[in-house]
mmCIF file of C-alpha atoms and ligand atoms in Angstrom:
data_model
loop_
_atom_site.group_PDB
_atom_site.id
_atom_site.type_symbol
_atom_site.label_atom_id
_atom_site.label_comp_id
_atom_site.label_asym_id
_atom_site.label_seq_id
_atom_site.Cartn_x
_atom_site.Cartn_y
_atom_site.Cartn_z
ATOM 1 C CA UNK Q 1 13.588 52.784 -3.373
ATOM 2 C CA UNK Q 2 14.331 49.074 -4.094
ATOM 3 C CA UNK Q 3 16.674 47.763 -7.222
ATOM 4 C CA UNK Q 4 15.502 45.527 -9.223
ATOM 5 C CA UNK Q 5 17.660 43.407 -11.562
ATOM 6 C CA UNK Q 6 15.276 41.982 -14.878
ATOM 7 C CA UNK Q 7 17.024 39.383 -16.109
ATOM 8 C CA UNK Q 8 15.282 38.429 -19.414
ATOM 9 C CA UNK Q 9 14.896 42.002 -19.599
ATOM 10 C CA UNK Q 10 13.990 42.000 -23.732
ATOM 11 C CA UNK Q 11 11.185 39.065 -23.850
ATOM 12 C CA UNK Q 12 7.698 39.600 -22.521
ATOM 13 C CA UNK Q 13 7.883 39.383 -19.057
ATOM 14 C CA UNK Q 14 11.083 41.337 -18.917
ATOM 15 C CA UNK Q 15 9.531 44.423 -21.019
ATOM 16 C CA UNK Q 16 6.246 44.052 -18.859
ATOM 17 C CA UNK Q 17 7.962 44.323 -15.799
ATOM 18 C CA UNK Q 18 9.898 47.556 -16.775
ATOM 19 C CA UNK Q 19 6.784 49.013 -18.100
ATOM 20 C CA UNK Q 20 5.609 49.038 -14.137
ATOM 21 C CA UNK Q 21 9.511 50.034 -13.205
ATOM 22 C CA UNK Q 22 8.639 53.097 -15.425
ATOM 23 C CA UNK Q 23 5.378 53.536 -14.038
ATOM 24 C CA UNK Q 24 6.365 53.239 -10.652
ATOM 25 C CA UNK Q 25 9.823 54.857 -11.263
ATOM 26 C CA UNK Q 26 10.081 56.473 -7.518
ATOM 27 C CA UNK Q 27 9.760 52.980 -5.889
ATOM 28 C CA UNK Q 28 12.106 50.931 -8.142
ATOM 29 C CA UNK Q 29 15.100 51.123 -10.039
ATOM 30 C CA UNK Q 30 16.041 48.908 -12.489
ATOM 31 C CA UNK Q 31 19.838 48.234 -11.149
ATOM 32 C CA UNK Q 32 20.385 45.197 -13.422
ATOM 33 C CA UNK Q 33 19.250 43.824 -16.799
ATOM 34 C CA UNK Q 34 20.364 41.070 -19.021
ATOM 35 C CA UNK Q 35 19.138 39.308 -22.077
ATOM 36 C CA UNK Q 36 20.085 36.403 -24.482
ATOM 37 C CA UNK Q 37 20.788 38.075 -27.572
ATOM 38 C CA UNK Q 38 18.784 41.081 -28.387
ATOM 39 C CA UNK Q 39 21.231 43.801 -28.490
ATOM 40 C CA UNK Q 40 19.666 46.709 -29.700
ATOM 41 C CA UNK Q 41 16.222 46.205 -27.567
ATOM 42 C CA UNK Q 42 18.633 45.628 -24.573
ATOM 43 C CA UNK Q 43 20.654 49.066 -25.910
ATOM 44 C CA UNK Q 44 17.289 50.667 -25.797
ATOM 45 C CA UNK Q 45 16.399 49.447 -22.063
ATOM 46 C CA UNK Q 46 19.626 50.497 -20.988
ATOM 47 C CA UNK Q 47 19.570 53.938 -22.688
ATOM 48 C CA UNK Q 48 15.419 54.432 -20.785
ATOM 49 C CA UNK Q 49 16.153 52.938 -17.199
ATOM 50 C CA UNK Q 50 19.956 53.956 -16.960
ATOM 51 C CA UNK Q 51 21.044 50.654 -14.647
ATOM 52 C CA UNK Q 52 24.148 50.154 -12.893
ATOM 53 C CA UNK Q 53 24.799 46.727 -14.988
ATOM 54 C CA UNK Q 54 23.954 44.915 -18.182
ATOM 55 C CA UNK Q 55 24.352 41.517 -19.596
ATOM 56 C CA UNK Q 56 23.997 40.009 -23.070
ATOM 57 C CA UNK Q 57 24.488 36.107 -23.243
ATOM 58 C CA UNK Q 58 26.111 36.750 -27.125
ATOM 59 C CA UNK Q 59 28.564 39.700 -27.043
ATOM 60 C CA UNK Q 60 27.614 42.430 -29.615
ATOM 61 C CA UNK Q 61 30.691 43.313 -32.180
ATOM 62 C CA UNK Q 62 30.706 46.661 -30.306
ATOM 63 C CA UNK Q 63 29.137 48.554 -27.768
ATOM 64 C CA UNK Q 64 27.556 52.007 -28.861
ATOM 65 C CA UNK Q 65 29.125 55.120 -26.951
ATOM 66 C CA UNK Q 66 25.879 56.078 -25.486
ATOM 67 C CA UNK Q 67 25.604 52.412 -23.401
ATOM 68 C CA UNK Q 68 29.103 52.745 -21.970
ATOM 69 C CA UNK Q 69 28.462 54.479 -18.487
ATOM 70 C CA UNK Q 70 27.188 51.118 -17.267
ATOM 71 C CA UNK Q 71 29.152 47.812 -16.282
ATOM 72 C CA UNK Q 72 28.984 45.034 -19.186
ATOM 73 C CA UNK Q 73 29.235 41.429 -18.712
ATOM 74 C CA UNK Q 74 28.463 38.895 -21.105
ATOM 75 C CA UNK Q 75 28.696 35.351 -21.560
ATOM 76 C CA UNK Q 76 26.748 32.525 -20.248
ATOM 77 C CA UNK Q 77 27.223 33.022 -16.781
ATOM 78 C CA UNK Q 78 26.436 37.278 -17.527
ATOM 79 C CA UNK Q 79 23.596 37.634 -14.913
ATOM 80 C CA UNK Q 80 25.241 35.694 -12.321
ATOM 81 C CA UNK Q 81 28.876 37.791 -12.187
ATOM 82 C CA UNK Q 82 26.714 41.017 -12.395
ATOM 83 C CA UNK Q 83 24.475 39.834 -9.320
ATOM 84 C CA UNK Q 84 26.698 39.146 -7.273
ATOM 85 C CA UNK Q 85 28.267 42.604 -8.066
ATOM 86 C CA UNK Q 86 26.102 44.743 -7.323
ATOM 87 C CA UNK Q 87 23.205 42.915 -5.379
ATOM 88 C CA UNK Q 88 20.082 44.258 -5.958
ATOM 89 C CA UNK Q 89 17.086 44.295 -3.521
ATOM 90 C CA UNK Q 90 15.101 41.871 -5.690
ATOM 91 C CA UNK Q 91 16.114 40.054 -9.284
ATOM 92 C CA UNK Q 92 13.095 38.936 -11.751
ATOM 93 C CA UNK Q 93 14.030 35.716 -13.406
ATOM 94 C CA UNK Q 94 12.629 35.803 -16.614
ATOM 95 C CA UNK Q 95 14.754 33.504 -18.458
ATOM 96 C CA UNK Q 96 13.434 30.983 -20.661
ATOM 97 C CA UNK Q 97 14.137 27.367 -20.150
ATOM 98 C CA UNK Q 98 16.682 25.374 -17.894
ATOM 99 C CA UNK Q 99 19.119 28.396 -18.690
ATOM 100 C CA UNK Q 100 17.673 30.028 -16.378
ATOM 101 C CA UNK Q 101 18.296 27.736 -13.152
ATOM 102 C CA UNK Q 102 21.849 28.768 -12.732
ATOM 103 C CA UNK Q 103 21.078 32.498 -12.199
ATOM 104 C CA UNK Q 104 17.889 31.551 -10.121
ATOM 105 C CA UNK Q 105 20.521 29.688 -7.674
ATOM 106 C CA UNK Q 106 22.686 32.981 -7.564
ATOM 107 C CA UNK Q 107 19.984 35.092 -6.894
ATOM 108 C CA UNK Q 108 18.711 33.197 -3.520
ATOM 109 C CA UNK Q 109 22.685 34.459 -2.572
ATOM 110 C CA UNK Q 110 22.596 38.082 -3.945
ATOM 111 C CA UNK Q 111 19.124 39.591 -3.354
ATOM 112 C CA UNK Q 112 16.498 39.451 -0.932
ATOM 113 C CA UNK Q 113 13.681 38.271 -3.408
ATOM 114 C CA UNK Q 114 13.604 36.076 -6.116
ATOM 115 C CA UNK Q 115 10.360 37.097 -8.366
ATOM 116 C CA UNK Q 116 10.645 33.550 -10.058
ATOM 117 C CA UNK Q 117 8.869 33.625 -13.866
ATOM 118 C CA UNK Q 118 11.072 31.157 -14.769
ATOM 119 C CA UNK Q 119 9.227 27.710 -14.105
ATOM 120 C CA UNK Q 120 11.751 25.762 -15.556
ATOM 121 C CA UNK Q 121 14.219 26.154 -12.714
ATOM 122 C CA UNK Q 122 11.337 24.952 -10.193
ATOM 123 C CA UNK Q 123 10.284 21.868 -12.826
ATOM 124 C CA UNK Q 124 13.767 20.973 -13.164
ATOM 125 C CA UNK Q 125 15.393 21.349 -9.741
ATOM 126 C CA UNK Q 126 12.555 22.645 -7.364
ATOM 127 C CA UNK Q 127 13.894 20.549 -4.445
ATOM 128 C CA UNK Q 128 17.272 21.904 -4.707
ATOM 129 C CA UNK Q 129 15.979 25.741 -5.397
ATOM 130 C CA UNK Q 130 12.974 26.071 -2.308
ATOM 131 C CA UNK Q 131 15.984 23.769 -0.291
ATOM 132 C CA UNK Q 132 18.350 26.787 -1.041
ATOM 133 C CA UNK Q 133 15.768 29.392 -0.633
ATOM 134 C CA UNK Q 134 15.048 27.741 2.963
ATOM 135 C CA UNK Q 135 18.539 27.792 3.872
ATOM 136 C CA UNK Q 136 19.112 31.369 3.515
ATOM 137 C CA UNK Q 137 16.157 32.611 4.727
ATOM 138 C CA UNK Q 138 15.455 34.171 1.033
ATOM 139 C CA UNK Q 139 11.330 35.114 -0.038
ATOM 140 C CA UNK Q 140 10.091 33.011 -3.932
ATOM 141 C CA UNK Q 141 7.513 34.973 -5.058
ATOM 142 C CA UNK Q 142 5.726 33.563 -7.977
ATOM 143 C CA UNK Q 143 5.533 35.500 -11.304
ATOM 144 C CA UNK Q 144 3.416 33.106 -13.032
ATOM 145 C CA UNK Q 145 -0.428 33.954 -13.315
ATOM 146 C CA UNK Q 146 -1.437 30.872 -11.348
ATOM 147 C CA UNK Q 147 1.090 30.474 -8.574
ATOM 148 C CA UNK Q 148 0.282 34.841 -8.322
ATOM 149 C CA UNK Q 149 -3.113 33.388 -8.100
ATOM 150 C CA UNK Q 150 -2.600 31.004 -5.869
ATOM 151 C CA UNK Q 151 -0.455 32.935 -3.423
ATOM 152 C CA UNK Q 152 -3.401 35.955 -3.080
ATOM 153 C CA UNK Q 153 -5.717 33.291 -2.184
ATOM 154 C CA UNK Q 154 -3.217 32.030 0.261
ATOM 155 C CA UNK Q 155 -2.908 35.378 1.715
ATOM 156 C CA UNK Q 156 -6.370 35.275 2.721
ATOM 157 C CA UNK Q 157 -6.133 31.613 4.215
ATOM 158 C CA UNK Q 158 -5.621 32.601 7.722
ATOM 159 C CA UNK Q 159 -3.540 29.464 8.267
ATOM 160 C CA UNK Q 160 -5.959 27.046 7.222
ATOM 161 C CA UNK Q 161 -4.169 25.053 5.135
ATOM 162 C CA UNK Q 162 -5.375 24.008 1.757
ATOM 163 C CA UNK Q 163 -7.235 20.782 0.700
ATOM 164 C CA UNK Q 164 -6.609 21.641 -3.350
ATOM 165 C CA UNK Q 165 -5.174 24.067 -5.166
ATOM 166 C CA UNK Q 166 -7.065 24.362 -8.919
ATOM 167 C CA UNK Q 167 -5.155 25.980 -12.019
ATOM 168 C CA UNK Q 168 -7.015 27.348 -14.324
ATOM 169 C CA UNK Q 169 -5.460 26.739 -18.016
ATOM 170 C CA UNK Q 170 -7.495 28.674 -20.998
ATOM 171 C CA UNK Q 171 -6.959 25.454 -23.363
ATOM 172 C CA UNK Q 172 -4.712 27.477 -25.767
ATOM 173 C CA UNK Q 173 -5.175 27.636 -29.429
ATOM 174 C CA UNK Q 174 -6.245 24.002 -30.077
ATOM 175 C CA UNK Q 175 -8.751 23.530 -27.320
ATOM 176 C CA UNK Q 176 -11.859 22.554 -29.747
ATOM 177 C CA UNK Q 177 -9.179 21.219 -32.384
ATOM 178 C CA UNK Q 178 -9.489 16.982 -33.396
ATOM 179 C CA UNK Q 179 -6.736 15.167 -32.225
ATOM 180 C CA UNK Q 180 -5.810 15.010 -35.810
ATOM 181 C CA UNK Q 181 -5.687 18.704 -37.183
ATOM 182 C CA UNK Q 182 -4.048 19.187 -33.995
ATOM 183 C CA UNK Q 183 -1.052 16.627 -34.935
ATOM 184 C CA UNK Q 184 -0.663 18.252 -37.616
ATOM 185 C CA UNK Q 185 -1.129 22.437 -36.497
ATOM 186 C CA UNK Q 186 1.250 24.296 -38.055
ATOM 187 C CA UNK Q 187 3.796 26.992 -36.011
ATOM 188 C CA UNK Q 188 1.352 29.563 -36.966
ATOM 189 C CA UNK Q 189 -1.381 28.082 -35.509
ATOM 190 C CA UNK Q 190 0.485 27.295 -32.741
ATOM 191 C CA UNK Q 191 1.470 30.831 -31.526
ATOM 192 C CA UNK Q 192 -2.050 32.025 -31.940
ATOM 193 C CA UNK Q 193 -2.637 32.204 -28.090
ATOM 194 C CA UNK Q 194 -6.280 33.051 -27.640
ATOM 195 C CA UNK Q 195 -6.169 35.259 -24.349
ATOM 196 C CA UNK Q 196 -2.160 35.480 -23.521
ATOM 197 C CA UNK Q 197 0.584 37.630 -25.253
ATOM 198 C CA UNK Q 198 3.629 35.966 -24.284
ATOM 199 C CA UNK Q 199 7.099 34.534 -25.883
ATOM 200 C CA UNK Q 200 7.702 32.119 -28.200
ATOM 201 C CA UNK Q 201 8.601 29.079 -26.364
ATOM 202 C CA UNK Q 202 5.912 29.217 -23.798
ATOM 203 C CA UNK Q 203 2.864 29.918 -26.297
ATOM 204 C CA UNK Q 204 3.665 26.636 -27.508
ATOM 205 C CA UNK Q 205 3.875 24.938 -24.200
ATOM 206 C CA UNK Q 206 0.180 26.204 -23.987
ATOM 207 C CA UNK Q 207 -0.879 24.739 -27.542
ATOM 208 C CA UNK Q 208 0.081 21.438 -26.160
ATOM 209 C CA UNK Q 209 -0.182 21.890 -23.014
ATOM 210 C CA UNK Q 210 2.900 20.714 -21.523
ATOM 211 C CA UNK Q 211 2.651 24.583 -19.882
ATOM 212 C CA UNK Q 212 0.131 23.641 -17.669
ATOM 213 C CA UNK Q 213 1.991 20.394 -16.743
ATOM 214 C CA UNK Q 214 5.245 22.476 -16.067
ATOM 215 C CA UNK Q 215 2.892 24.396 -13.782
ATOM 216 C CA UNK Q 216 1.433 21.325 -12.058
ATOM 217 C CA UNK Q 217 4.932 20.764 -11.264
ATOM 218 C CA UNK Q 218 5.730 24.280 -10.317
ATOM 219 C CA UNK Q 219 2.527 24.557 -7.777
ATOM 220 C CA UNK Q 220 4.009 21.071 -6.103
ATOM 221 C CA UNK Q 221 7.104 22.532 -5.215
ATOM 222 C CA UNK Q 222 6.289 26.166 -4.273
ATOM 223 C CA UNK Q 223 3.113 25.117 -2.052
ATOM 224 C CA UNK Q 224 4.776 21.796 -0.718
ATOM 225 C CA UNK Q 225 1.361 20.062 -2.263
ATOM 226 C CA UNK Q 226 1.323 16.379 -3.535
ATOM 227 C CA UNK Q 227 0.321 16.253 -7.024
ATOM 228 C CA UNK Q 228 -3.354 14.404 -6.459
ATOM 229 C CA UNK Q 229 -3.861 17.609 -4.260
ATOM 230 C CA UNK Q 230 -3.395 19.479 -7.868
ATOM 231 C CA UNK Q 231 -6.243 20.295 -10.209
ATOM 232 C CA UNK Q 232 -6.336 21.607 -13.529
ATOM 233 C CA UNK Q 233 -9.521 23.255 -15.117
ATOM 234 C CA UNK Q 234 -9.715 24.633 -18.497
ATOM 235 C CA UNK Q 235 -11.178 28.204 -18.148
ATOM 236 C CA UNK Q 236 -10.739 29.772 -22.192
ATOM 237 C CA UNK Q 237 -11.392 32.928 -20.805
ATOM 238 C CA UNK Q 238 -8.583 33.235 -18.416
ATOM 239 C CA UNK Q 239 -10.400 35.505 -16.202
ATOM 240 C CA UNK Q 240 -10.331 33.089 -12.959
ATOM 241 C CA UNK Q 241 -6.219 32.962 -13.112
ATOM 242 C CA UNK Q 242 -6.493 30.066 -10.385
ATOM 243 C CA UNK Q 243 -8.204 28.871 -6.933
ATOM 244 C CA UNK Q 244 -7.441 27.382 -3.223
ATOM 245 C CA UNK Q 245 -9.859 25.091 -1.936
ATOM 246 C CA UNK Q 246 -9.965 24.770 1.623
ATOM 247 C CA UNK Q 247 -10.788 21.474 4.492
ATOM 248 C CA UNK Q 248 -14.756 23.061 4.443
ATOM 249 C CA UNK Q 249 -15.477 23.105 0.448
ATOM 250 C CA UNK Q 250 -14.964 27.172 0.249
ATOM 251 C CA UNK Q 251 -13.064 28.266 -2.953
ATOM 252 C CA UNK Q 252 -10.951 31.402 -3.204
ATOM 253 C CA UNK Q 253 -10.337 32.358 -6.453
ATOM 254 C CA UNK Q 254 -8.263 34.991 -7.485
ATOM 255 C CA UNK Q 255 -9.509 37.264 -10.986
ATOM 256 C CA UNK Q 256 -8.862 40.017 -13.008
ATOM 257 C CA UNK Q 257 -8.830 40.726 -16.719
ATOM 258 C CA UNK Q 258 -5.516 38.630 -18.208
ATOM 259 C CA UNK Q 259 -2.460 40.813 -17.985
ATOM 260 C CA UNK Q 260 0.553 39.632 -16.865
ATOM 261 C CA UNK Q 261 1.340 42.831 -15.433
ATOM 262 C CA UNK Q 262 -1.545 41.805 -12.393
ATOM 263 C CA UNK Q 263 0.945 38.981 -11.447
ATOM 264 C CA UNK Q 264 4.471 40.880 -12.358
ATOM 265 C CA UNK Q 265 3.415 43.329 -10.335
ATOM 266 C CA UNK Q 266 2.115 41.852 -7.381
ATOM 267 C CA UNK Q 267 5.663 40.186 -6.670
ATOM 268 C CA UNK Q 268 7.127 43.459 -7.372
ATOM 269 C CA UNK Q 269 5.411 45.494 -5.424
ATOM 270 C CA UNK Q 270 4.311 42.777 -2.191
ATOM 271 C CA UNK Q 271 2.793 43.162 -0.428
ATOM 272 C CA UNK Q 272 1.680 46.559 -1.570
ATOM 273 C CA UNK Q 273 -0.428 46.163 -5.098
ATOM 274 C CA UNK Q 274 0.798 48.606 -7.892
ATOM 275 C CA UNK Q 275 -1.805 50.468 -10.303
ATOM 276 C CA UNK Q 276 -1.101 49.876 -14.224
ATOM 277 C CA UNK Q 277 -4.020 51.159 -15.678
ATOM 278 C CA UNK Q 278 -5.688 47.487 -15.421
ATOM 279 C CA UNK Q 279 -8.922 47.185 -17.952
ATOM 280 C CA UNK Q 280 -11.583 46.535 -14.828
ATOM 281 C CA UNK Q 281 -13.911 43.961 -15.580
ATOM 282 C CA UNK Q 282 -17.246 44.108 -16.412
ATOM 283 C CA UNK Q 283 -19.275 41.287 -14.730
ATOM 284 C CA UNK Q 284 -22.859 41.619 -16.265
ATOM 285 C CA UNK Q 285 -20.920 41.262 -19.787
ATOM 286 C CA UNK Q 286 -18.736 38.030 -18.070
ATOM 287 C CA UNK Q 287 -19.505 34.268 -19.195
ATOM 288 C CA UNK Q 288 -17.172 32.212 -17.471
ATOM 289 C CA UNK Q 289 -17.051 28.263 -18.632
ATOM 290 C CA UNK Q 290 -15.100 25.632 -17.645
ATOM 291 C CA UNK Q 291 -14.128 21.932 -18.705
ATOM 292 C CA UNK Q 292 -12.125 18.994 -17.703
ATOM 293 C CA UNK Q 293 -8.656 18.846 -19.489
ATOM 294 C CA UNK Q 294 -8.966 15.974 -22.292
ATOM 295 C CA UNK Q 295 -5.006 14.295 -21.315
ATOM 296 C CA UNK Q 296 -5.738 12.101 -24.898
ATOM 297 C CA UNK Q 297 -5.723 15.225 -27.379
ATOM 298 C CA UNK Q 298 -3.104 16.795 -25.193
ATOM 299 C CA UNK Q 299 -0.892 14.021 -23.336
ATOM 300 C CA UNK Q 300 1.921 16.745 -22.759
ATOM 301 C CA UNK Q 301 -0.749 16.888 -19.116
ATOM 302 C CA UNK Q 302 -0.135 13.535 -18.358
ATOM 303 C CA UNK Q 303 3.324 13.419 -19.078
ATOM 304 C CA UNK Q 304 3.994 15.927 -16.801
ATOM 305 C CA UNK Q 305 1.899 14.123 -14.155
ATOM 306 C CA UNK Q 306 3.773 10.798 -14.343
ATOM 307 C CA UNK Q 307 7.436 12.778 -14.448
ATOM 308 C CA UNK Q 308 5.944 14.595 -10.966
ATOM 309 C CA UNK Q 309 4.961 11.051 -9.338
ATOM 310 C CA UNK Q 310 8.092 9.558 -10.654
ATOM 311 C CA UNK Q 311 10.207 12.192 -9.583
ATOM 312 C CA UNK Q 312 13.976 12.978 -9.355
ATOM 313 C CA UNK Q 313 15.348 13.140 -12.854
ATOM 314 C CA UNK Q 314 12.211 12.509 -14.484
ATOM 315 C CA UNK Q 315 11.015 16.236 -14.726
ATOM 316 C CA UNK Q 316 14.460 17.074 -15.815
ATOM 317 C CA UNK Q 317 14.212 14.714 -18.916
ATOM 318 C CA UNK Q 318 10.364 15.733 -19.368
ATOM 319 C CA UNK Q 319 11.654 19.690 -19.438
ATOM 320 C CA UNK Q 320 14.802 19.217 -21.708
ATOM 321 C CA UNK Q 321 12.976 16.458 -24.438
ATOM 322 C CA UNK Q 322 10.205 19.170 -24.375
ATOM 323 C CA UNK Q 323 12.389 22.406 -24.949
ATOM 324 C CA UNK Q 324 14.327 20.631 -27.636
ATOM 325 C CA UNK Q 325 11.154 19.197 -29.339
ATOM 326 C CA UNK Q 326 9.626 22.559 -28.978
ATOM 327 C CA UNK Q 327 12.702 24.440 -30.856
ATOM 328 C CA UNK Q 328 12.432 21.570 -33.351
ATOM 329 C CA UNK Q 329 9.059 22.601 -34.134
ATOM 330 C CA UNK Q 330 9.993 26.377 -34.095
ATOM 331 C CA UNK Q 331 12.240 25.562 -36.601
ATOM 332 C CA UNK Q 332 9.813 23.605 -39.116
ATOM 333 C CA UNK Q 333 11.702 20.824 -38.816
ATOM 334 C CA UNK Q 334 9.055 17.712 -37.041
ATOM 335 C CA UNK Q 335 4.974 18.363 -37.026
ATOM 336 C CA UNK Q 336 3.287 19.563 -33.648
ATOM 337 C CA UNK Q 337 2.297 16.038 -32.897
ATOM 338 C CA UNK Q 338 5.646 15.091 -32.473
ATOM 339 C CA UNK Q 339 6.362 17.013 -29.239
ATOM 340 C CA UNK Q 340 4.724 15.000 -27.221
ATOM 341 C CA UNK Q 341 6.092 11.988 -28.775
ATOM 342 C CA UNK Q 342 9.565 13.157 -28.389
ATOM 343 C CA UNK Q 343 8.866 13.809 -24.703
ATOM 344 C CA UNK Q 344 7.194 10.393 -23.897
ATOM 345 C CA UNK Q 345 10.016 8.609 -25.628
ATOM 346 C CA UNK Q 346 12.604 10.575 -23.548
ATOM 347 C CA UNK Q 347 10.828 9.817 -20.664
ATOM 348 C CA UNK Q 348 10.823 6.088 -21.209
ATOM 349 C CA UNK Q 349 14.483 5.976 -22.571
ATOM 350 C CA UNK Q 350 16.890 8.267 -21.011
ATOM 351 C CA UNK Q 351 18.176 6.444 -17.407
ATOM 352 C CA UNK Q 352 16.979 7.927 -14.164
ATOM 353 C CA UNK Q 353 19.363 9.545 -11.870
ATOM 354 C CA UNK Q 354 19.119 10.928 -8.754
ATOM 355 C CA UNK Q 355 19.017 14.553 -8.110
ATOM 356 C CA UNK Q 356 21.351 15.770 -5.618
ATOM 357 C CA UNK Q 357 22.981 18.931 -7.415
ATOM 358 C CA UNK Q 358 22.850 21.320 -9.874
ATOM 359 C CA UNK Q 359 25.222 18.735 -12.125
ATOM 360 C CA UNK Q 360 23.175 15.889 -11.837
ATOM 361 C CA UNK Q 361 19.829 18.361 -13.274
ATOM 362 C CA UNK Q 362 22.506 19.468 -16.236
ATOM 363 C CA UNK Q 363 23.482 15.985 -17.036
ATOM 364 C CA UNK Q 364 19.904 14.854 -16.877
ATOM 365 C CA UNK Q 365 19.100 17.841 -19.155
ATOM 366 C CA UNK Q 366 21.866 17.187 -21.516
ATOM 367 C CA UNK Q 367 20.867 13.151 -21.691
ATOM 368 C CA UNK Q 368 17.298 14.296 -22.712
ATOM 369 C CA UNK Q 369 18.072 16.816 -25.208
ATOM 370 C CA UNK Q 370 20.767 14.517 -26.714
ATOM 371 C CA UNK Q 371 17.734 11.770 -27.075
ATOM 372 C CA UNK Q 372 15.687 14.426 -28.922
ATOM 373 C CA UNK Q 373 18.699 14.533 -31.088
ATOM 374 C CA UNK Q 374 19.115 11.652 -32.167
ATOM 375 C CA UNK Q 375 15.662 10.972 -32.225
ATOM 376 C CA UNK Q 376 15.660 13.803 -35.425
ATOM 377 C CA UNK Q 377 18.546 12.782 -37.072
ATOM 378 C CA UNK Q 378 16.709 8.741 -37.301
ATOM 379 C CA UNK Q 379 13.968 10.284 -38.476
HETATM 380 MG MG1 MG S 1 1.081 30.494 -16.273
#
């Protein structure tokens, strides 16, 4: 039996992964789970799965009688002081954004695995987190589709190492969109996510693709691969979730119909794989189709790209301008086209640093949200 802490236990990833706790319920308990500020669906969770711990970021007004047998934290830091309590086996990070990092840090030092689904904390301070991970001997294993993808086909290298690693990205909503209509999509044509259920945030990330860019990133630092050693393919039917190639032209690709329980899974269970009642796919009813990412519809891509070559704080300003300008445009209050703007403006603005500590990623964060700002408030 392993324990499992979910942290992000109420958003997509968090409620997928304890739908394979459930399913697998004599292999894994779920020890600890936290979430930002959905208090009943956490109640709920905590009520099914019984853990030892729970965390809510925002403290309810009260807790309900029936919730009470467990140990509470809450607070910003909630998933950190209930790690290191009670120290699970393995902690998901599903957190969304750069809040994330913190608890990702704290779980290298409490648990044996990290399952990492939160790319943020690798975009924003990957050196610092594999660095950590290193040092304490500690297993990342990637939650993400891609990096899942990547790491099968890795499994199967036999120590060759690889020439290029390809991610597959389906395109998202606006892939056969003008570069017009899609300055001016709306946020209900943004969360329209043609093959992927997923959160908020992130389903915009793929309408503009900054997603795939954060991934770019992400692949970098958990394969140690330079970024002209990183492709990206748009695939709209997200059946190929990524591929290795290797030093002799051969191509591994890992497939499956899109669920994000294939990849949750896989970390979960590793190296054993863990039945979910996966819809098998039919080949003879299969078109696949590919096409070259267009970086002048979506320059979110190339933005990422530059922030990877340029390095140090430059992800870190890339990843904050683009969650701020992202829960701008949740909120109604600047057009779609203005993410990227936001971003590339950030990026060209906010003064480098070098990254040496977690600090120096939260001052580069706070620098790059503060430009977004002020950015709205001129506007
Ligand atoms: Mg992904």
């Amino acid at each position: 039996m392993r324990t499992v802490a979910v942290l992000g236990a109420t958003g997509s990833i968090g409620r997928q992964a304890l739908d394979l706790i459930g399913r697998h319920s004599g292999s894994f308990k779920a020890s600890v789970l936290t979430a930002n500020q959905n208090h009943e669906a956490l109640f709920d969770m905590v009520r099914a799965f019984r853990p030892e711990a729970a965390g809510l970021v925002v403290r309810p007004k009260e807790l309900p009688e029936d919730v009470r047998f467990c140990d509470w934290y809450f607070g910003e830091d909630c998933s950190e002081r209930a790690l290191l309590a009670h120290r699970p086996d393995d902690c998901l990070a599903a957190v969304v954004g750069i809040a994330g990092l913190g608890a990702v840090m704290t779980a290298l030092a409490a648990c044996e695995r990290v399952l990492l689904a939160n790319k943020e904390a690798l975009v924003t301070a990957g050196d610092l987190v594999m660095a950590r991970a290193r040092e304490l001997g500690k297993t990342i294993l990637p939650v993400d589709s891609e990096h899942s993808a990547i790491f099968q086909c890795l499994e199967g290298a036999n120590g060759n190492p690889p020439r290029r690693l390809i991610l597959t990205a389906s395109g998202g909503p606006f892939r056969t969109w003008s570069a017009e209509r899609i300055r001016g999509a709306t946020v209900v044509d943004a969360l329209g996510h043609p093959t992927w259920r997923m959160g908020e945030k992130i389903t915009v990330d793929c309408a503009t693709m900054m997603n795939k860019g954060l991934e770019v990133i992400e692949a970098h630092h958990l394969f140690q691969m330079p970024e002209a050693a990183l492709d990206v393919v748009v695939h709209p039917q997200s059946v190929i979730h990524s591929m290795v190639e290797f030093p002799d032209g051969a191509i591994l690709a890992q497939m499956g119909a899109p669920d994000m329980r294939g990849p949750i899974g896989y970390a979960l269970g590793y190296p054993a794989r863990l039945p979910y009642g996966a819809v098998p796919l039919d080949f003879a009813k299969l078109t696949l189709t590919f096409e070259a990412p267009d970086e002048a519809r979506f320059p979110c891509l190339r933005l990422a790209r530059e922030a990877l070559r340029e390095g140090e704080s430059a992800p870190v300003v890339l990843n904050g301008a683009n969650e701020a300008a992202v829960g701008a445009f949740l909120q109604g209050a600047i057009p779609f086209g203005d993410i990227a703007r936001l971003v590339e403006g950030a990026l060209q603005t906010v003064p480098k640093r070098v990254i040496d500590s977690l600090e120096a990623v939260r001052a580069a964060d706070r620098e790059a949200c503060a430009f977004v700002r002020k950015a709205l408030k001129a506007s």
